[in-house]
Coordinates of C-alpha atoms in Angstrom, one line a residue:
X1 CA 38.5 24.2 -3.2
X2 CA 41.0 21.5 -2.7
X3 CA 39.8 18.7 -0.4
X4 CA 42.7 17.6 1.9
X5 CA 40.8 15.1 4.1
X6 CA 42.2 11.6 3.6
X7 CA 41.1 8.1 4.6
X8 CA 43.9 5.6 4.5
X9 CA 44.7 2.1 5.8
X10 CA 47.2 1.6 8.6
X11 CA 48.4 -1.3 10.7
X12 CA 48.9 -0.9 14.4
X13 CA 51.1 -3.2 16.3
X14 CA 50.1 -3.5 19.9
X15 CA 50.7 -5.9 22.8
X16 CA 47.5 -7.8 22.4
X17 CA 45.7 -10.8 23.9
X18 CA 44.0 -13.2 21.5
X19 CA 40.2 -13.1 21.6
X20 CA 39.9 -16.8 21.3
X21 CA 36.7 -18.7 20.5
X22 CA 33.2 -17.8 21.6
X23 CA 31.5 -20.0 24.2
X24 CA 29.5 -22.6 22.3
X25 CA 26.9 -23.1 25.0
X26 CA 23.8 -21.0 24.4
X27 CA 23.4 -18.3 27.2
X28 CA 20.2 -19.5 28.7
X29 CA 20.8 -17.5 31.8
X30 CA 22.0 -13.9 32.2
X31 CA 25.7 -13.3 32.9
X32 CA 26.7 -13.0 36.5
X33 CA 25.4 -9.8 37.9
X34 CA 28.1 -7.2 38.3
X35 CA 26.6 -4.9 41.0
X36 CA 28.8 -1.9 40.1
X37 CA 27.9 1.6 39.0
X38 CA 29.9 1.4 35.7
X39 CA 27.4 1.0 32.9
X40 CA 25.4 -1.8 34.7
X41 CA 27.0 -4.4 32.5
X42 CA 25.2 -7.6 33.3
X43 CA 21.8 -8.4 32.0
X44 CA 19.4 -7.7 34.9
X45 CA 21.9 -5.3 36.6
X46 CA 19.9 -2.3 35.5
X47 CA 17.3 -2.5 38.2
X48 CA 16.5 0.7 40.1
X49 CA 15.3 0.6 43.7
X50 CA 11.5 0.9 43.7
X51 CA 11.8 3.5 46.4
X52 CA 13.4 5.9 43.9
X53 CA 10.8 5.6 41.1
X54 CA 8.2 7.9 42.7
X55 CA 10.7 10.8 42.7
X56 CA 11.7 10.5 39.1
X57 CA 10.4 12.4 36.1
X58 CA 7.5 10.6 34.5
X59 CA 9.1 9.9 31.2
X60 CA 12.3 8.6 32.9
X61 CA 10.3 6.3 35.2
X62 CA 8.4 4.9 32.2
X63 CA 11.6 4.3 30.1
X64 CA 13.3 2.6 33.1
X65 CA 10.7 -0.1 32.8
X66 CA 10.5 -0.3 29.0
X67 CA 11.6 -3.6 27.6
X68 CA 14.7 -4.3 29.7
X69 CA 17.0 -6.9 28.2
X70 CA 16.2 -10.4 29.6
X71 CA 18.5 -12.6 27.5
X72 CA 21.7 -12.4 25.5
X73 CA 20.3 -14.7 22.9
X74 CA 20.9 -15.0 20.0
X75 CA 24.4 -13.6 20.8
X76 CA 27.0 -15.9 22.2
X77 CA 29.3 -15.1 25.2
X78 CA 32.9 -14.2 24.3
X79 CA 35.1 -15.6 27.1
X80 CA 37.9 -17.4 25.2
X81 CA 40.5 -14.7 25.7
X82 CA 43.4 -14.8 28.1
X83 CA 45.9 -12.4 29.7
X84 CA 49.0 -13.2 27.6
X85 CA 49.8 -10.3 25.3
X86 CA 52.1 -10.5 22.4
X87 CA 52.8 -8.0 19.5
X88 CA 49.9 -8.3 17.1
X89 CA 49.0 -6.4 13.9
X90 CA 45.6 -4.7 14.1
X91 CA 44.0 -3.2 11.0
X92 CA 43.1 0.5 11.3
X93 CA 41.6 3.2 9.2
X94 CA 42.9 6.7 9.6
X95 CA 40.9 9.8 8.8
X96 CA 43.1 12.9 8.6
X97 CA 43.1 16.6 7.6
X98 CA 45.6 19.2 8.5
X99 CA 44.0 19.7 11.9
X100 CA 43.0 16.2 13.3
X101 CA 43.9 12.6 12.9
X102 CA 41.4 9.9 13.9
X103 CA 42.4 6.2 14.1
X104 CA 39.5 3.8 13.8
X105 CA 39.5 0.0 14.4
X106 CA 36.8 -1.5 12.2
X107 CA 37.5 -5.0 13.4
X108 CA 37.0 -4.1 17.0
X109 CA 33.6 -2.4 17.1
X110 CA 34.6 0.6 15.0
X111 CA 36.3 2.1 18.1
X112 CA 38.0 5.5 17.5
X113 CA 41.2 4.5 19.3
X114 CA 43.0 7.8 19.0
X115 CA 42.2 11.4 18.2
X116 CA 45.2 13.7 17.8
X117 CA 45.3 17.5 17.4
X118 CA 48.0 17.8 14.8
X119 CA 49.2 21.4 15.3
X120 CA 50.0 20.6 19.0
X121 CA 50.5 16.9 18.9
X122 CA 48.0 16.4 21.8
X123 CA 46.2 13.1 22.1
X124 CA 42.6 14.1 23.1
X125 CA 41.5 10.6 24.2
X126 CA 42.7 8.0 26.7
X127 CA 44.6 5.9 24.2
X128 CA 45.2 2.4 25.5
X129 CA 48.7 1.1 24.6
X130 CA 47.5 -2.5 24.8
X131 CA 44.6 -4.6 23.6
X132 CA 43.3 -6.5 26.6
X133 CA 39.8 -7.9 26.6
X134 CA 38.0 -8.0 29.9
X135 CA 34.5 -9.1 31.0
X136 CA 32.6 -5.8 30.8
X137 CA 30.5 -6.0 27.7
X138 CA 27.0 -7.5 27.8
X139 CA 28.4 -10.7 26.3
X140 CA 31.9 -10.6 27.8
X141 CA 34.9 -9.3 25.9
X142 CA 35.4 -5.5 26.0
X143 CA 38.5 -3.3 26.1
X144 CA 39.2 0.2 27.4
X145 CA 40.0 3.4 25.6
X146 CA 38.9 5.7 22.8
X147 CA 35.4 6.4 21.6
X148 CA 33.0 3.5 21.5
X149 CA 29.6 3.2 19.9
X150 CA 27.1 1.3 22.2
X151 CA 23.9 0.1 20.8
X152 CA 21.5 -2.7 22.0
X153 CA 20.7 -2.5 25.7
X154 CA 22.0 -1.1 29.0
X155 CA 25.7 -1.9 29.1
X156 CA 28.6 -2.1 26.6
X157 CA 27.5 -3.4 23.3
X158 CA 27.9 -7.1 22.2
X159 CA 29.8 -5.6 19.2
X160 CA 32.6 -4.3 21.4
X161 CA 35.2 -6.7 20.0
X162 CA 33.3 -7.6 16.7
X163 CA 34.1 -6.5 13.2
X164 CA 31.9 -3.9 11.5
X165 CA 31.4 -3.2 7.8
X166 CA 33.3 -0.2 6.6
X167 CA 33.5 1.7 3.3
X168 CA 34.3 5.1 1.7
X169 CA 31.2 7.3 1.1
X170 CA 30.9 10.8 -0.3
X171 CA 30.7 13.5 2.4
X172 CA 28.4 16.5 2.3
X173 CA 31.3 18.9 1.7
X174 CA 32.6 17.0 -1.4
X175 CA 35.2 15.0 0.6
X176 CA 35.0 11.5 1.9
X177 CA 33.4 9.9 4.9
X178 CA 34.2 6.6 6.6
X179 CA 31.0 4.6 7.0
X180 CA 30.7 1.9 9.7
X181 CA 27.6 -0.2 9.8
X182 CA 26.2 -3.5 11.2
X183 CA 23.2 -5.4 12.3
X184 CA 22.6 -5.2 16.1
X185 CA 21.2 -8.6 17.0
X186 CA 19.8 -8.1 20.5
X187 CA 17.2 -5.7 19.2
X188 CA 17.4 -6.7 15.4
X189 CA 18.3 -3.1 14.3
X190 CA 20.6 -1.9 11.6
X191 CA 22.8 1.1 12.4
X192 CA 25.5 3.3 10.9
X193 CA 28.1 5.7 12.0
X194 CA 29.5 8.1 9.3
X195 CA 32.8 9.7 10.3
X196 CA 34.3 12.7 8.5
X197 CA 36.5 15.7 8.9
X198 CA 35.2 18.8 7.0
X199 CA 38.1 20.5 5.2
X200 CA 40.1 22.5 7.7
X201 CA 37.8 21.5 10.6
X202 CA 39.0 21.1 14.1
X203 CA 36.2 18.6 14.8
X204 CA 35.6 15.0 13.9
X205 CA 31.9 14.7 12.8
X206 CA 30.0 11.5 13.5
X207 CA 26.6 11.1 11.8
X208 CA 24.7 8.3 13.5
X209 CA 21.5 6.6 12.3
X210 CA 19.5 3.7 13.8
X211 CA 16.7 2.2 11.8
X212 CA 13.7 0.1 12.8
X213 CA 12.6 -1.8 9.6
X214 CA 10.0 -3.9 11.6
X215 CA 6.3 -3.5 11.6
X216 CA 6.3 -3.0 15.4
X217 CA 8.1 -0.7 17.8
X218 CA 11.4 -1.7 19.2
X219 CA 13.3 -0.6 22.3
X220 CA 16.4 1.4 21.3
X221 CA 19.5 2.2 23.3
X222 CA 22.6 4.3 22.3
X223 CA 25.5 5.7 24.2
X224 CA 28.7 7.1 22.7
X225 CA 31.4 6.5 25.4
X226 CA 34.7 8.5 25.4
X227 CA 37.6 7.6 27.6
X228 CA 39.7 10.6 28.7
X229 CA 42.7 10.9 31.1
X230 CA 41.7 10.6 34.7
X231 CA 43.1 14.0 35.6
X232 CA 40.7 15.9 33.4
X233 CA 38.1 18.2 34.9
X234 CA 34.6 17.4 33.5
X235 CA 32.5 20.4 32.5
X236 CA 28.9 20.2 31.4
X237 CA 26.0 22.8 31.2
X238 CA 24.1 21.4 34.2
X239 CA 23.8 22.2 37.8
X240 CA 22.3 18.8 38.9
X241 CA 22.8 15.2 38.0
X242 CA 21.3 11.8 38.7
X243 CA 23.8 9.7 40.6
X244 CA 23.9 5.9 40.4
X245 CA 26.4 4.3 42.7
X246 CA 27.2 0.9 44.3
X247 CA 24.0 1.0 46.3
X248 CA 22.0 1.1 43.1
X249 CA 20.0 4.1 44.2
X250 CA 19.2 6.7 41.5
X251 CA 18.9 10.1 43.1
X252 CA 19.4 13.7 42.3
X253 CA 22.6 15.4 43.5
X254 CA 24.5 18.6 42.8
X255 CA 27.0 18.3 39.9
X256 CA 30.1 16.7 41.6
X257 CA 33.1 18.9 42.2
X258 CA 36.3 18.2 40.2
X259 CA 38.4 17.3 43.3
X260 CA 35.8 15.0 44.9
X261 CA 37.4 11.7 45.6
X262 CA 34.6 9.2 45.2
X263 CA 35.9 5.9 46.7
X264 CA 33.8 3.6 44.5
X265 CA 32.7 3.5 40.9
X266 CA 29.9 5.9 40.2
X267 CA 27.8 7.3 37.3
X268 CA 26.5 10.9 37.1
X269 CA 23.8 11.4 34.5
X270 CA 23.7 15.2 34.0
X271 CA 20.3 16.9 33.9
X272 CA 20.9 19.4 31.1
X273 CA 17.9 21.8 31.0
X274 CA 15.8 21.8 27.9
X275 CA 16.9 24.4 25.4
X276 CA 20.5 24.4 26.3
X277 CA 23.1 23.1 23.9
X278 CA 24.1 19.5 24.5
X279 CA 27.9 19.2 25.2
X280 CA 30.4 17.8 27.7
X281 CA 34.1 18.7 28.0
X282 CA 37.1 17.2 29.7
X283 CA 39.9 19.8 30.4
X284 CA 43.3 19.6 32.0
X285 CA 44.6 21.9 34.6
X286 CA 45.6 24.5 31.9
X287 CA 42.2 24.4 30.3
X288 CA 43.1 22.2 27.3
X289 CA 41.2 19.1 26.3
X290 CA 38.3 17.6 24.5
X291 CA 34.7 18.7 23.9
X292 CA 31.9 16.6 22.6
X293 CA 28.7 18.1 21.3
X294 CA 25.7 16.9 19.4
X295 CA 22.3 17.8 18.0
X296 CA 19.5 17.6 20.5
X297 CA 18.4 14.1 19.6
X298 CA 21.3 12.8 21.7
X299 CA 19.9 14.0 25.0
X300 CA 21.9 12.5 27.8
X301 CA 25.3 13.3 29.1
X302 CA 27.2 11.3 31.7
X303 CA 30.5 11.0 33.6
X304 CA 31.8 7.7 34.9
X305 CA 34.7 7.3 37.4
X306 CA 36.3 4.1 38.7
X307 CA 36.8 5.6 42.1
X308 CA 39.8 6.1 44.3
X309 CA 39.5 2.8 46.1
X310 CA 41.8 -0.2 45.6
X311 CA 39.3 -2.1 43.5
X312 CA 38.9 0.7 41.0
X313 CA 42.7 1.2 40.8
X314 CA 43.2 -2.5 40.3
X315 CA 40.6 -2.6 37.5
X316 CA 42.3 0.2 35.6
X317 CA 45.6 -1.6 35.8
X318 CA 43.9 -4.8 34.7
X319 CA 42.5 -3.1 31.6
X320 CA 45.7 -1.3 30.5
X321 CA 48.7 -2.6 32.4
X322 CA 51.0 -0.9 35.0
X323 CA 51.9 2.7 34.2
X324 CA 49.1 3.1 31.6
X325 CA 47.4 5.9 33.6
X326 CA 43.9 6.1 34.8
X327 CA 40.9 7.3 32.9
X328 CA 37.3 8.4 33.3
X329 CA 34.5 8.4 30.7
X330 CA 32.4 11.1 29.3
X331 CA 29.3 9.8 27.5
X332 CA 26.3 10.9 25.4
X333 CA 23.1 9.0 25.0
X334 CA 19.5 9.0 23.6
X335 CA 18.0 9.0 27.1
X336 CA 18.9 10.9 30.3
X337 CA 20.3 7.8 32.0
X338 CA 21.7 4.5 30.8
X339 CA 19.1 2.6 32.7
X340 CA 16.4 3.6 30.1
X341 CA 15.4 2.3 26.7
X342 CA 13.5 4.5 24.3
X343 CA 10.8 3.5 21.9
X344 CA 11.7 3.4 18.2
X345 CA 8.4 3.3 16.3
X346 CA 7.7 0.8 13.5
X347 CA 9.4 1.5 10.2
X348 CA 11.1 4.7 11.6
X349 CA 14.6 5.9 12.3
X350 CA 16.4 8.2 14.6
X351 CA 19.6 10.2 13.6
X352 CA 21.8 12.8 15.0
X353 CA 25.2 14.5 14.5
X354 CA 28.1 14.4 17.0
X355 CA 31.3 16.3 17.0
X356 CA 34.6 15.7 18.8
X357 CA 37.4 18.2 18.9
X358 CA 40.0 20.2 21.0
X359 CA 38.9 23.1 23.2
X360 CA 40.9 25.5 25.3
X361 CA 38.9 27.4 27.9
X362 CA 38.3 28.1 31.5
X363 CA 35.4 26.0 32.7
X364 CA 33.1 29.0 32.9
X365 CA 33.9 30.0 29.3
X366 CA 33.3 26.6 27.6
X367 CA 29.8 27.5 26.2
X368 CA 31.2 30.7 24.7
X369 CA 34.3 29.1 23.2
X370 CA 32.4 26.2 21.8
X371 CA 30.0 28.6 20.1
X372 CA 32.9 30.4 18.5
X373 CA 34.6 27.2 17.4
X374 CA 31.5 25.4 16.2
X375 CA 28.3 27.6 16.1
X376 CA 25.2 25.7 17.0
X377 CA 23.2 26.9 14.0
X378 CA 26.1 25.9 11.7
X379 CA 26.3 22.5 13.3
X380 CA 22.5 21.9 13.0
X381 CA 22.8 22.8 9.4
X382 CA 25.6 20.3 9.0
X383 CA 23.2 17.6 10.4
X384 CA 20.5 18.6 7.8
X385 CA 23.1 18.5 5.1
X386 CA 24.3 15.0 6.1
X387 CA 20.9 13.4 6.2
X388 CA 20.6 12.9 2.4
X389 CA 24.1 11.5 2.3
X390 CA 23.2 8.8 4.9
X391 CA 21.4 7.0 2.1
X392 CA 24.3 7.2 -0.3
X393 CA 25.6 3.7 -1.3
X394 CA 29.1 3.0 -0.1
X395 CA 32.0 3.0 -2.5
X396 CA 35.2 1.1 -1.8
X397 CA 34.7 -1.5 0.9
X398 CA 37.4 -1.2 3.6
X399 CA 36.3 -3.9 6.1
X400 CA 33.7 -6.6 6.4
X401 CA 31.4 -7.3 9.3
X402 CA 29.1 -10.3 10.0
X403 CA 26.7 -12.0 7.7
X404 CA 23.7 -11.8 10.1
X405 CA 22.4 -8.6 8.5
X406 CA 22.5 -10.2 5.1
X407 CA 20.5 -13.1 6.4
X408 CA 17.8 -10.7 7.8
X409 CA 17.6 -8.7 4.6
X410 CA 17.3 -11.9 2.6
X411 CA 14.5 -13.1 4.9
X412 CA 12.4 -9.9 4.8
X413 CA 13.6 -8.3 1.5
X414 CA 14.2 -5.1 3.3
X415 CA 15.6 -2.1 1.4
X416 CA 18.1 -0.2 3.5
X417 CA 19.8 2.5 1.4
X418 CA 23.3 3.3 2.5
X419 CA 23.9 0.1 4.5
X420 CA 24.1 -2.9 2.2
X421 CA 24.0 -6.3 3.8
X422 CA 25.1 -8.3 0.8
X423 CA 24.7 -12.0 0.3
X424 CA 28.5 -12.5 -0.2
X425 CA 28.9 -11.7 3.5
X426 CA 27.0 -14.8 4.5
X427 CA 29.3 -17.4 6.2
X428 CA 29.0 -21.0 7.4
X429 CA 27.3 -19.7 10.6
X430 CA 24.4 -18.4 8.6
X431 CA 24.3 -21.3 6.1
X432 CA 21.8 -23.6 8.0
X433 CA 19.5 -20.7 8.6
X434 CA 19.6 -19.7 5.0
X435 CA 18.6 -23.3 4.1
X436 CA 15.8 -23.2 6.6
X437 CA 14.6 -20.0 5.0
X438 CA 14.8 -21.5 1.5
X439 CA 13.5 -25.0 2.0
X440 CA 11.7 -25.0 5.4
X441 CA 14.1 -27.6 6.8
X442 CA 17.0 -27.0 9.1
X443 CA 19.8 -29.2 7.8
X444 CA 21.6 -31.7 10.0
X445 CA 25.2 -31.0 10.6
X446 CA 27.5 -32.7 8.1
X447 CA 30.0 -33.7 10.7
X448 CA 30.0 -34.1 14.5
X449 CA 30.7 -30.8 16.2
X450 CA 29.3 -28.5 18.8
X451 CA 26.0 -27.0 17.7
X452 CA 26.1 -23.6 16.0
X453 CA 24.3 -20.5 17.3
X454 CA 20.5 -20.4 17.5
X455 CA 18.3 -17.7 16.1
X456 CA 15.4 -16.9 18.5
X457 CA 13.4 -14.0 16.9
X458 CA 9.7 -14.8 16.5
X459 CA 9.9 -15.3 12.7
X460 CA 12.7 -17.8 13.1
X461 CA 11.0 -19.6 15.9
X462 CA 7.9 -19.9 13.8
X463 CA 10.0 -21.5 11.0
X464 CA 11.6 -24.0 13.5
X465 CA 8.1 -25.0 14.7
X466 CA 7.0 -25.9 11.2
X467 CA 10.2 -27.6 10.2
X468 CA 10.6 -31.4 10.3
X469 CA 11.1 -32.3 13.9
X470 CA 14.7 -33.7 13.8
X471 CA 16.7 -33.8 17.0
X472 CA 18.9 -30.9 15.7
X473 CA 15.8 -28.8 15.0
X474 CA 14.2 -29.7 18.3
X475 CA 17.4 -28.5 20.1
X476 CA 17.3 -25.1 18.4
X477 CA 13.6 -24.8 18.8
X478 CA 13.9 -25.4 22.5
X479 CA 16.5 -22.6 22.8
X480 CA 14.2 -20.3 20.9
X481 CA 11.2 -21.3 23.1
X482 CA 13.3 -20.8 26.2
X483 CA 14.2 -17.3 25.0
X484 CA 10.5 -16.5 24.4
X485 CA 9.7 -17.4 28.0
X486 CA 7.9 -20.7 27.1
X487 CA 10.1 -22.8 29.3
X488 CA 7.8 -25.8 29.7
X489 CA 7.6 -26.2 25.9
X490 CA 11.4 -25.8 25.6
X491 CA 11.9 -28.6 28.1
X492 CA 9.5 -30.8 26.1
X493 CA 11.4 -30.0 22.8
X494 CA 14.7 -31.0 24.4
X495 CA 13.2 -34.2 25.9
X496 CA 11.8 -35.2 22.6
X497 CA 15.1 -34.7 20.9
X498 CA 16.9 -36.9 23.5
X499 CA 15.1 -40.0 22.2
X500 CA 16.8 -39.9 18.8
X501 CA 19.7 -37.5 19.1
X502 CA 23.1 -38.8 18.2
X503 CA 24.7 -36.1 20.4
X504 CA 23.2 -36.0 23.8
X505 CA 25.3 -33.5 25.7
X506 CA 23.9 -30.2 24.2
X507 CA 20.4 -31.3 25.2
X508 CA 21.4 -32.6 28.6
X509 CA 23.1 -29.3 29.4
X510 CA 20.0 -27.4 28.4
X511 CA 17.8 -29.6 30.6
X512 CA 20.3 -29.2 33.5
X513 CA 19.9 -25.4 33.2
X514 CA 16.2 -25.8 33.3
X515 CA 16.4 -28.0 36.4
X516 CA 18.5 -25.3 38.1
X517 CA 15.9 -22.6 37.2
X518 CA 13.2 -24.8 38.7
X519 CA 15.2 -25.5 41.8
X520 CA 16.0 -29.2 41.0
X521 CA 19.7 -29.0 41.8
X522 CA 20.3 -32.7 42.4
X523 CA 18.8 -33.6 39.0
X524 CA 20.7 -30.8 37.4
X525 CA 24.0 -32.0 38.8
X526 CA 23.2 -35.5 37.5
X527 CA 22.5 -34.2 34.0
X528 CA 25.6 -32.1 34.0
X529 CA 27.7 -35.1 34.9
X530 CA 26.1 -37.2 32.1
X531 CA 26.4 -34.3 29.6
X532 CA 30.1 -33.9 30.3
X533 CA 30.7 -37.7 30.0
X534 CA 28.9 -37.7 26.7
X535 CA 30.9 -34.8 25.4
X536 CA 34.2 -36.4 26.4
X537 CA 33.2 -39.5 24.4
X538 CA 32.1 -37.5 21.4
X539 CA 35.0 -35.1 21.3
X540 CA 36.9 -35.6 18.0
X541 CA 40.0 -33.6 18.6
X542 CA 41.6 -30.9 20.7
X543 CA 40.8 -28.2 18.3
X544 CA 39.4 -24.8 19.2
X545 CA 35.7 -25.6 19.1
X546 CA 35.9 -28.9 21.1
X547 CA 38.2 -27.4 23.6
X548 CA 35.9 -24.4 24.2
X549 CA 32.9 -26.7 24.6
X550 CA 34.7 -28.9 27.1
X551 CA 35.9 -26.0 29.1
X552 CA 32.5 -24.3 29.2
X553 CA 30.6 -27.4 30.1
X554 CA 33.2 -28.7 32.5
X555 CA 33.1 -25.5 34.5
X556 CA 29.3 -25.5 34.7
X557 CA 29.4 -29.2 35.7
X558 CA 31.9 -28.7 38.5
X559 CA 29.9 -25.8 39.9
X560 CA 26.7 -27.7 39.7
X561 CA 28.2 -30.8 41.4
X562 CA 29.8 -28.8 44.2
X563 CA 26.5 -27.1 44.8
X564 CA 25.0 -30.4 45.9
X565 CA 28.2 -31.6 47.6
X566 CA 29.0 -34.3 45.1
X567 CA 32.7 -33.5 45.6
X568 CA 34.2 -36.7 44.2
X569 CA 32.2 -36.4 41.0
X570 CA 33.3 -32.7 40.7
X571 CA 36.9 -33.9 41.0
X572 CA 36.3 -36.5 38.3
X573 CA 35.1 -33.8 35.9
X574 CA 38.0 -31.6 36.8
X575 CA 40.6 -34.3 36.1
X576 CA 39.0 -35.0 32.7
X577 CA 39.6 -31.4 31.6
X578 CA 42.6 -30.7 29.3
X579 CA 45.7 -29.7 31.2
X580 CA 45.8 -26.4 29.3
X581 CA 42.3 -25.7 30.4
X582 CA 43.0 -26.5 34.1
X583 CA 45.9 -23.9 34.0
X584 CA 43.6 -21.0 33.0
X585 CA 42.9 -18.6 35.8
X586 CA 39.2 -19.2 35.9
X587 CA 39.9 -22.9 36.5
X588 CA 42.6 -22.3 39.0
X589 CA 40.0 -20.4 41.1
X590 CA 37.6 -23.3 40.6
X591 CA 40.3 -25.7 41.7
X592 CA 40.7 -23.7 44.9
X593 CA 37.0 -24.0 45.6
X594 CA 37.2 -27.8 44.9
X595 CA 40.1 -28.2 47.2
X596 CA 38.3 -26.4 50.0
X597 CA 35.2 -28.6 49.4
X598 CA 37.5 -31.6 49.8
X599 CA 38.7 -30.2 53.1
X600 CA 42.2 -29.3 52.0
X601 CA 42.3 -25.7 53.1
X602 CA 46.1 -25.6 52.9
X603 CA 46.1 -26.7 49.2
X604 CA 43.3 -24.2 48.4
X605 CA 45.3 -21.4 49.9
X606 CA 48.4 -22.6 48.0
X607 CA 46.5 -21.9 44.8
X608 CA 46.2 -18.2 45.8
X609 CA 49.8 -18.1 46.9
X610 CA 51.0 -19.5 43.5
X611 CA 49.1 -16.8 41.8
X612 CA 46.4 -16.8 39.1
X613 CA 44.5 -14.3 36.9
X614 CA 40.9 -14.9 36.0
X615 CA 40.9 -13.3 32.6
X616 CA 37.1 -13.3 32.3
X617 CA 36.4 -12.0 35.8
X618 CA 33.1 -10.2 35.6
X619 CA 33.1 -6.5 36.6
X620 CA 31.7 -6.4 40.1
X621 CA 32.1 -10.1 40.8
X622 CA 33.2 -10.8 44.3
X623 CA 33.9 -14.5 43.8
X624 CA 37.6 -14.2 44.5
X625 CA 37.1 -12.2 47.7
X626 CA 34.3 -14.5 49.0
X627 CA 36.5 -17.6 48.5
X628 CA 39.5 -15.9 50.2
X629 CA 37.3 -15.0 53.2
X630 CA 36.5 -18.7 53.6
X631 CA 40.2 -19.5 53.8
X632 CA 41.1 -17.3 56.7
X633 CA 40.9 -13.9 58.3
X634 CA 43.8 -12.2 56.5
X635 CA 43.1 -9.2 54.2
X636 CA 42.6 -9.9 50.6
X637 CA 45.9 -9.5 48.7
X638 CA 46.0 -6.5 46.5
X639 CA 46.4 -8.5 43.3
X640 CA 43.0 -10.1 43.9
X641 CA 41.2 -7.0 45.1
X642 CA 38.7 -6.2 42.4
X643 CA 35.9 -5.2 44.9
X644 CA 33.7 -2.4 43.6
X645 CA 31.5 -1.6 46.5
X646 CA 31.5 -1.4 50.3
X647 CA 31.4 -4.8 52.0
X648 CA 28.1 -3.9 53.7
X649 CA 26.2 -3.8 50.3

């Protein structure tokens, strides 16, 4: 048989915003809580009202409380992007047979950006015509559209805008698969996604495996999210769903009707009865559309809508631009809801097979049509046939991810067939930690610059505790101790480092955060002011790293000083920021708050009238609306209306 499936490189040119640098300040606090229904993005925003727990199935209630994510560490926040879009070349990998063409973006989380049915020319997904990061991922930058692979914890993965490793691998039918793999750092888990099109198939197969190489159980989270056009009717083999809306109540409801106009964002987690095939479909008015199905390991199914209110409409325009068209999401996950984490036992793995393809059917006929197009027994056999190929070593490398997996493999000497994390992928970010692993000493930086990222897992913390106690080591040790919940010891580590550290501002900033957590806001403000002054003296240039550090620390310092009404000191910090930083939307909003604190309501209102865009506005944040309400009684202008829930919540 002639195999016609092809994997080839392609370059997409899209209007795209630059991602910019990561925030160099360690995220010692969770991101601002979002408060919306959509995927519960912020750490801590996956709480369920205690009144609801008694009515939940026992396994669901248990998993709702199992190891919720409490920190973003060791991951950094990605907030350096803007809203200016210019044509940009984006590397893509295309998988194609004579029935389907899938376009994958390995440098942006492995997103399947497009899935086209070739005989009809129909695009089966919501294909975003722009690349515009927005603050919806756990660590910030995320973009809308396509099929995304979410691993880690409740919310959009920290890998949303990160590169994955990619390579060609033999497929079970003798053709080729595209393998994507990476090391997920929030839970320290390697994973892979194998994508292939069996010869003549109408379905894109996705074989997924998550492994736990540790000697202890680890909480695991996975949701495959698919954006489809907003006008699609969602069909699923369930009569009831668990609804989670802006009031953060999880309760059972009938499956929502297609024409229901929900005013605010909402999630419906469908309660598919045991024994039924797992699938979800999105069909247009003529019955044409996309169906997603999987083996039973991927238990959950969900629909998300932005809602018909002005906030939801504004967010969709924000993510894609005027005229892009709205979208909704159909999703599939390991648990029944996205509020749960499941236990992955020590030295074990979980795997499943998904399929995405076109379907034409009346809603009541989807089960029958799907069975004809892709029989369940045949699909389960395909999963069994794929499993041995999951260990096959990759052939031609097509893209390179991060070096963090290579560092972990080097540390533990793990054998992970099929997903090589090779030493050549190590970069300057991993270099000091490799030296710590090799010599027991964390090397001092060779030049003055903002500190690199901190590793916080217990084995790295243990190494830091036994390393020579240099100021640089004490700084990183304090971050790791803070992450572990040993806050008093973290403060002691940072205070010890202050006595000899050539660079004071990273330590002062950490101590300021600790002061805020303990309610010592006056002392926190003083430390923030001292930290910013020290950073300004130390800054060597206006390069990307120093500019990012000044912007991040300056913003925190102004906010801390305003909190204790040290308005003149806040103004001094503001004036010391680079002009380009002060022009960013986030800082224009901060300027309006500063002007109001100075008593100049007219000037604060003029900032709004001149217009600004807060590129990293957190989904669900009401900061703009709250400040506007302090300036007068007029309705919030539509361009600033990102409100995602009723005002009485």
